[in-house]
Amino acid sequence: MEHRTIDFNVEAFVDPSSVQDVVRGILHTIFFHRFFPSVMPRTRNVLDLTLPYIDDNELETLIDQRTQMLVRQLEEEKSASINDGSHGGGNSRGGRGQISVQFFEKRRRKAWYVMRGEEEVCWESWTVKVTVAEPRTESERAKVRQAMESTLLAAVMKIVTSVNANKDHIPPITTSESNPFPYQINVNQKEAGWAARMGIY
């Protein structure tokens, strides 16, 4: 059987005070559609949108830890850019980061002469690219708030559309474990381009 990983990208535009709520909302929306254990449906409001929420302690803890890690990395990036004088002499306008979710299938590892345990093969990957804007004035705050709401709605609609249109790659459930598909959530700082490093943007 041929292995293929389906990759999805979602954009998030946030202000510093909303990073955690927006990213958590997006991650819970992804897991709502790809977390197969039996769960009670719940909702949470994020920026005037009602989003699905997975009430699972282990998953909630992991999402919180990774989201906090992303927030710390964004804050460290901001501090570093202020300290080294980039981004226009210390007037930092935000940062970029990303968080990814991967879903795996457990397969028996095969060699031509003997079975060699299990391996985890990724069947779906989501990358949430986060852009942080720091508004300075009330009018900028209003514009950023409107942009945050519209990009969050677009992200959620993209997730719903993508999961409904792409189901054929989901492996069959072949285990009686409560969660048949292991998952990982990773935080990766987005690599700054040469223009950002030179302070052009």
CSV table of C-alpha atoms in Angstrom, one decimal:
chain,number,residue,atom,x,y,z
A,1,MET,CA,0.0,0.0,0.0
A,2,GLU,CA,1.4,3.4,-1.0
A,3,HIS,CA,1.9,5.9,1.8
A,4,ARG,CA,1.1,9.5,1.3
A,5,THR,CA,0.9,12.4,3.8
A,6,ILE,CA,-1.7,15.1,3.2
A,7,ASP,CA,-0.4,18.5,4.2
A,8,PHE,CA,-2.6,21.5,5.1
A,9,ASN,CA,-1.6,25.1,5.9
A,10,VAL,CA,-3.7,27.5,7.9
A,11,GLU,CA,-3.0,31.2,8.5
A,12,ALA,CA,-3.6,33.1,11.8
A,13,PHE,CA,-3.3,36.8,12.2
A,14,VAL,CA,-3.3,37.9,15.9
A,15,ASP,CA,-2.3,40.6,18.3
A,16,PRO,CA,0.0,39.7,21.2
A,17,SER,CA,-2.9,39.3,23.7
A,18,SER,CA,-4.9,36.9,21.5
A,19,VAL,CA,-2.1,34.5,20.3
A,20,GLN,CA,-3.0,31.8,22.8
A,21,ASP,CA,-6.8,31.9,22.4
A,22,VAL,CA,-6.7,32.0,18.6
A,23,VAL,CA,-4.1,29.2,18.2
A,24,ARG,CA,-5.8,27.0,20.8
A,25,GLY,CA,-9.1,27.6,19.0
A,26,ILE,CA,-7.6,26.5,15.7
A,27,LEU,CA,-5.9,23.5,17.2
A,28,HIS,CA,-9.1,22.4,18.9
A,29,THR,CA,-11.0,22.8,15.6
A,30,ILE,CA,-8.5,20.5,13.8
A,31,PHE,CA,-8.7,17.9,16.6
A,32,PHE,CA,-12.5,18.1,16.6
A,33,HIS,CA,-12.4,16.6,13.1
A,34,ARG,CA,-9.5,14.2,13.5
A,35,PHE,CA,-9.6,13.0,17.1
A,36,PHE,CA,-11.4,9.7,17.0
A,37,PRO,CA,-12.0,8.7,20.7
A,38,SER,CA,-15.5,9.2,21.9
A,39,VAL,CA,-15.8,12.8,23.3
A,40,MET,CA,-18.7,15.0,24.3
A,41,PRO,CA,-18.9,18.0,21.9
A,42,ARG,CA,-18.2,21.3,23.6
A,43,THR,CA,-17.7,24.8,22.4
A,44,ARG,CA,-15.7,27.9,23.3
A,45,ASN,CA,-16.0,31.5,22.1
A,46,VAL,CA,-12.9,33.0,20.5
A,47,LEU,CA,-13.2,36.5,19.0
A,48,ASP,CA,-17.0,36.3,18.7
A,49,LEU,CA,-16.8,32.9,16.9
A,50,THR,CA,-18.1,29.7,18.6
A,51,LEU,CA,-15.5,27.0,18.0
A,52,PRO,CA,-15.5,23.3,18.8
A,53,TYR,CA,-13.5,22.2,21.8
A,54,ILE,CA,-12.2,18.8,22.8
A,55,ASP,CA,-12.8,18.0,26.5
A,56,ASP,CA,-9.8,15.6,26.9
A,57,ASN,CA,-7.3,16.4,29.7
A,58,GLU,CA,-4.3,15.0,28.0
A,59,LEU,CA,-5.0,16.7,24.7
A,60,GLU,CA,-5.9,20.0,26.5
A,61,THR,CA,-2.6,19.9,28.4
A,62,LEU,CA,-0.6,19.3,25.3
A,63,ILE,CA,-2.3,22.1,23.4
A,64,ASP,CA,-1.8,24.5,26.3
A,65,GLN,CA,1.9,23.6,26.6
A,66,ARG,CA,2.6,23.9,22.9
A,67,THR,CA,0.6,27.2,22.6
A,68,GLN,CA,2.5,28.6,25.6
A,69,MET,CA,5.8,27.5,24.0
A,70,LEU,CA,4.8,29.4,20.8
A,71,VAL,CA,3.9,32.5,22.8
A,72,ARG,CA,7.3,32.4,24.6
A,73,GLN,CA,9.2,32.0,21.3
A,74,LEU,CA,7.3,34.9,19.8
A,75,GLU,CA,8.1,37.0,22.9
A,76,GLU,CA,11.8,36.0,22.7
A,77,GLU,CA,11.9,36.9,19.0
A,78,LYS,CA,10.4,40.3,19.8
A,79,SER,CA,12.9,40.9,22.7
A,80,ALA,CA,15.8,39.9,20.5
A,81,SER,CA,14.7,42.2,17.7
A,82,ILE,CA,14.4,45.1,20.1
A,83,ASN,CA,17.7,44.4,21.7
A,84,ASP,CA,19.6,44.1,18.4
A,85,GLY,CA,17.9,47.2,16.9
A,86,SER,CA,16.3,45.4,14.0
A,87,HIS,CA,12.8,46.1,12.7
A,88,GLY,CA,13.3,49.9,12.5
A,89,GLY,CA,15.4,50.7,15.5
A,90,GLY,CA,13.4,48.8,18.1
A,91,ASN,CA,9.9,49.5,16.9
A,92,SER,CA,9.0,45.9,16.6
A,93,ARG,CA,5.7,45.4,14.8
A,94,GLY,CA,5.2,41.7,15.8
A,95,GLY,CA,6.6,38.4,14.8
A,96,ARG,CA,6.0,35.1,13.0
A,97,GLY,CA,5.9,31.6,14.2
A,98,GLN,CA,4.2,28.3,13.4
A,99,ILE,CA,2.8,25.3,15.1
A,100,SER,CA,2.2,22.0,13.5
A,101,VAL,CA,0.0,19.0,14.2
A,102,GLN,CA,0.7,15.5,12.8
A,103,PHE,CA,-1.5,12.4,12.9
A,104,PHE,CA,0.1,9.0,12.6
A,105,GLU,CA,-0.8,5.4,11.9
A,106,LYS,CA,0.9,2.6,13.7
A,107,ARG,CA,2.1,0.0,11.2
A,108,ARG,CA,4.1,-3.2,11.6
A,109,ARG,CA,7.6,-2.6,10.4
A,110,LYS,CA,8.5,-5.3,7.8
A,111,ALA,CA,11.8,-6.6,6.7
A,112,TRP,CA,12.1,-9.3,4.1
A,113,TYR,CA,13.0,-11.9,6.7
A,114,VAL,CA,11.2,-10.9,9.9
A,115,MET,CA,8.7,-8.5,11.5
A,116,ARG,CA,10.5,-5.7,13.4
A,117,GLY,CA,8.0,-4.1,15.7
A,118,GLU,CA,5.9,-1.0,14.9
A,119,GLU,CA,6.5,2.3,13.2
A,120,GLU,CA,4.5,5.4,13.1
A,121,VAL,CA,3.7,6.7,9.7
A,122,CYS,CA,2.3,10.3,9.3
A,123,TRP,CA,-0.9,10.4,7.3
A,124,GLU,CA,-1.9,14.0,7.8
A,125,SER,CA,-0.1,17.2,8.8
A,126,TRP,CA,-1.4,20.7,9.6
A,127,THR,CA,0.8,23.8,9.8
A,128,VAL,CA,-0.7,26.9,11.5
A,129,LYS,CA,1.3,29.9,10.4
A,130,VAL,CA,0.9,32.7,13.0
A,131,THR,CA,1.6,36.4,12.3
A,132,VAL,CA,1.5,38.7,15.2
A,133,ALA,CA,0.7,42.4,14.7
A,134,GLU,CA,1.2,45.0,17.4
A,135,PRO,CA,-1.2,47.9,16.9
A,136,ARG,CA,-0.1,51.3,18.3
A,137,THR,CA,-3.3,53.4,18.0
A,138,GLU,CA,-7.0,52.8,18.5
A,139,SER,CA,-7.7,52.8,14.8
A,140,GLU,CA,-4.9,50.2,14.3
A,141,ARG,CA,-6.4,48.1,17.1
A,142,ALA,CA,-9.8,48.2,15.4
A,143,LYS,CA,-8.3,47.2,12.0
A,144,VAL,CA,-6.2,44.4,13.6
A,145,ARG,CA,-9.3,43.1,15.5
A,146,GLN,CA,-11.3,43.0,12.3
A,147,ALA,CA,-8.4,41.2,10.5
A,148,MET,CA,-8.1,38.7,13.3
A,149,GLU,CA,-11.8,37.9,13.2
A,150,SER,CA,-11.8,37.5,9.4
A,151,THR,CA,-8.6,35.3,9.3
A,152,LEU,CA,-9.9,33.1,12.1
A,153,LEU,CA,-13.1,32.6,10.3
A,154,ALA,CA,-11.2,31.8,7.1
A,155,ALA,CA,-9.0,29.4,9.0
A,156,VAL,CA,-11.9,27.6,10.5
A,157,MET,CA,-13.8,27.4,7.2
A,158,LYS,CA,-10.6,26.1,5.5
A,159,ILE,CA,-10.3,23.4,8.2
A,160,VAL,CA,-13.9,22.3,7.8
A,161,THR,CA,-13.8,22.3,4.0
A,162,SER,CA,-10.5,20.4,3.9
A,163,VAL,CA,-11.5,17.7,6.3
A,164,ASN,CA,-14.8,17.2,4.6
A,165,ALA,CA,-13.2,17.0,1.1
A,166,ASN,CA,-10.2,14.8,2.2
A,167,LYS,CA,-11.2,11.6,3.8
A,168,ASP,CA,-9.8,8.9,1.6
A,169,HIS,CA,-6.3,9.1,3.1
A,170,ILE,CA,-7.5,8.3,6.7
A,171,PRO,CA,-6.2,4.9,7.5
A,172,PRO,CA,-8.6,2.2,8.7
A,173,ILE,CA,-8.9,1.8,12.5
A,174,THR,CA,-7.2,-1.5,13.3
A,175,THR,CA,-6.8,-1.3,17.0
A,176,SER,CA,-9.1,-1.2,20.0
A,177,GLU,CA,-7.1,1.5,21.7
A,178,SER,CA,-9.2,4.6,22.7
A,179,ASN,CA,-7.1,6.7,20.4
A,180,PRO,CA,-6.2,4.7,17.3
A,181,PHE,CA,-4.0,7.5,15.8
A,182,PRO,CA,-1.1,9.0,17.7
A,183,TYR,CA,-0.5,12.6,17.2
A,184,GLN,CA,2.2,15.2,17.8
A,185,ILE,CA,2.0,19.0,18.2
A,186,ASN,CA,5.3,20.8,17.4
A,187,VAL,CA,6.3,24.4,17.6
A,188,ASN,CA,8.7,25.7,15.0
A,189,GLN,CA,9.9,29.2,14.8
A,190,LYS,CA,9.4,30.5,11.3
A,191,GLU,CA,12.7,31.1,9.6
A,192,ALA,CA,13.1,34.8,9.0
A,193,GLY,CA,14.0,35.8,5.5
A,194,TRP,CA,16.9,37.9,4.5
A,195,ALA,CA,14.8,41.1,4.3
A,196,ALA,CA,13.5,40.7,7.8
A,197,ARG,CA,17.0,40.0,9.2
A,198,MET,CA,18.2,43.2,7.5
A,199,GLY,CA,15.3,45.2,9.0
A,200,ILE,CA,13.6,46.0,5.6
A,201,TYR,CA,10.2,44.7,6.7
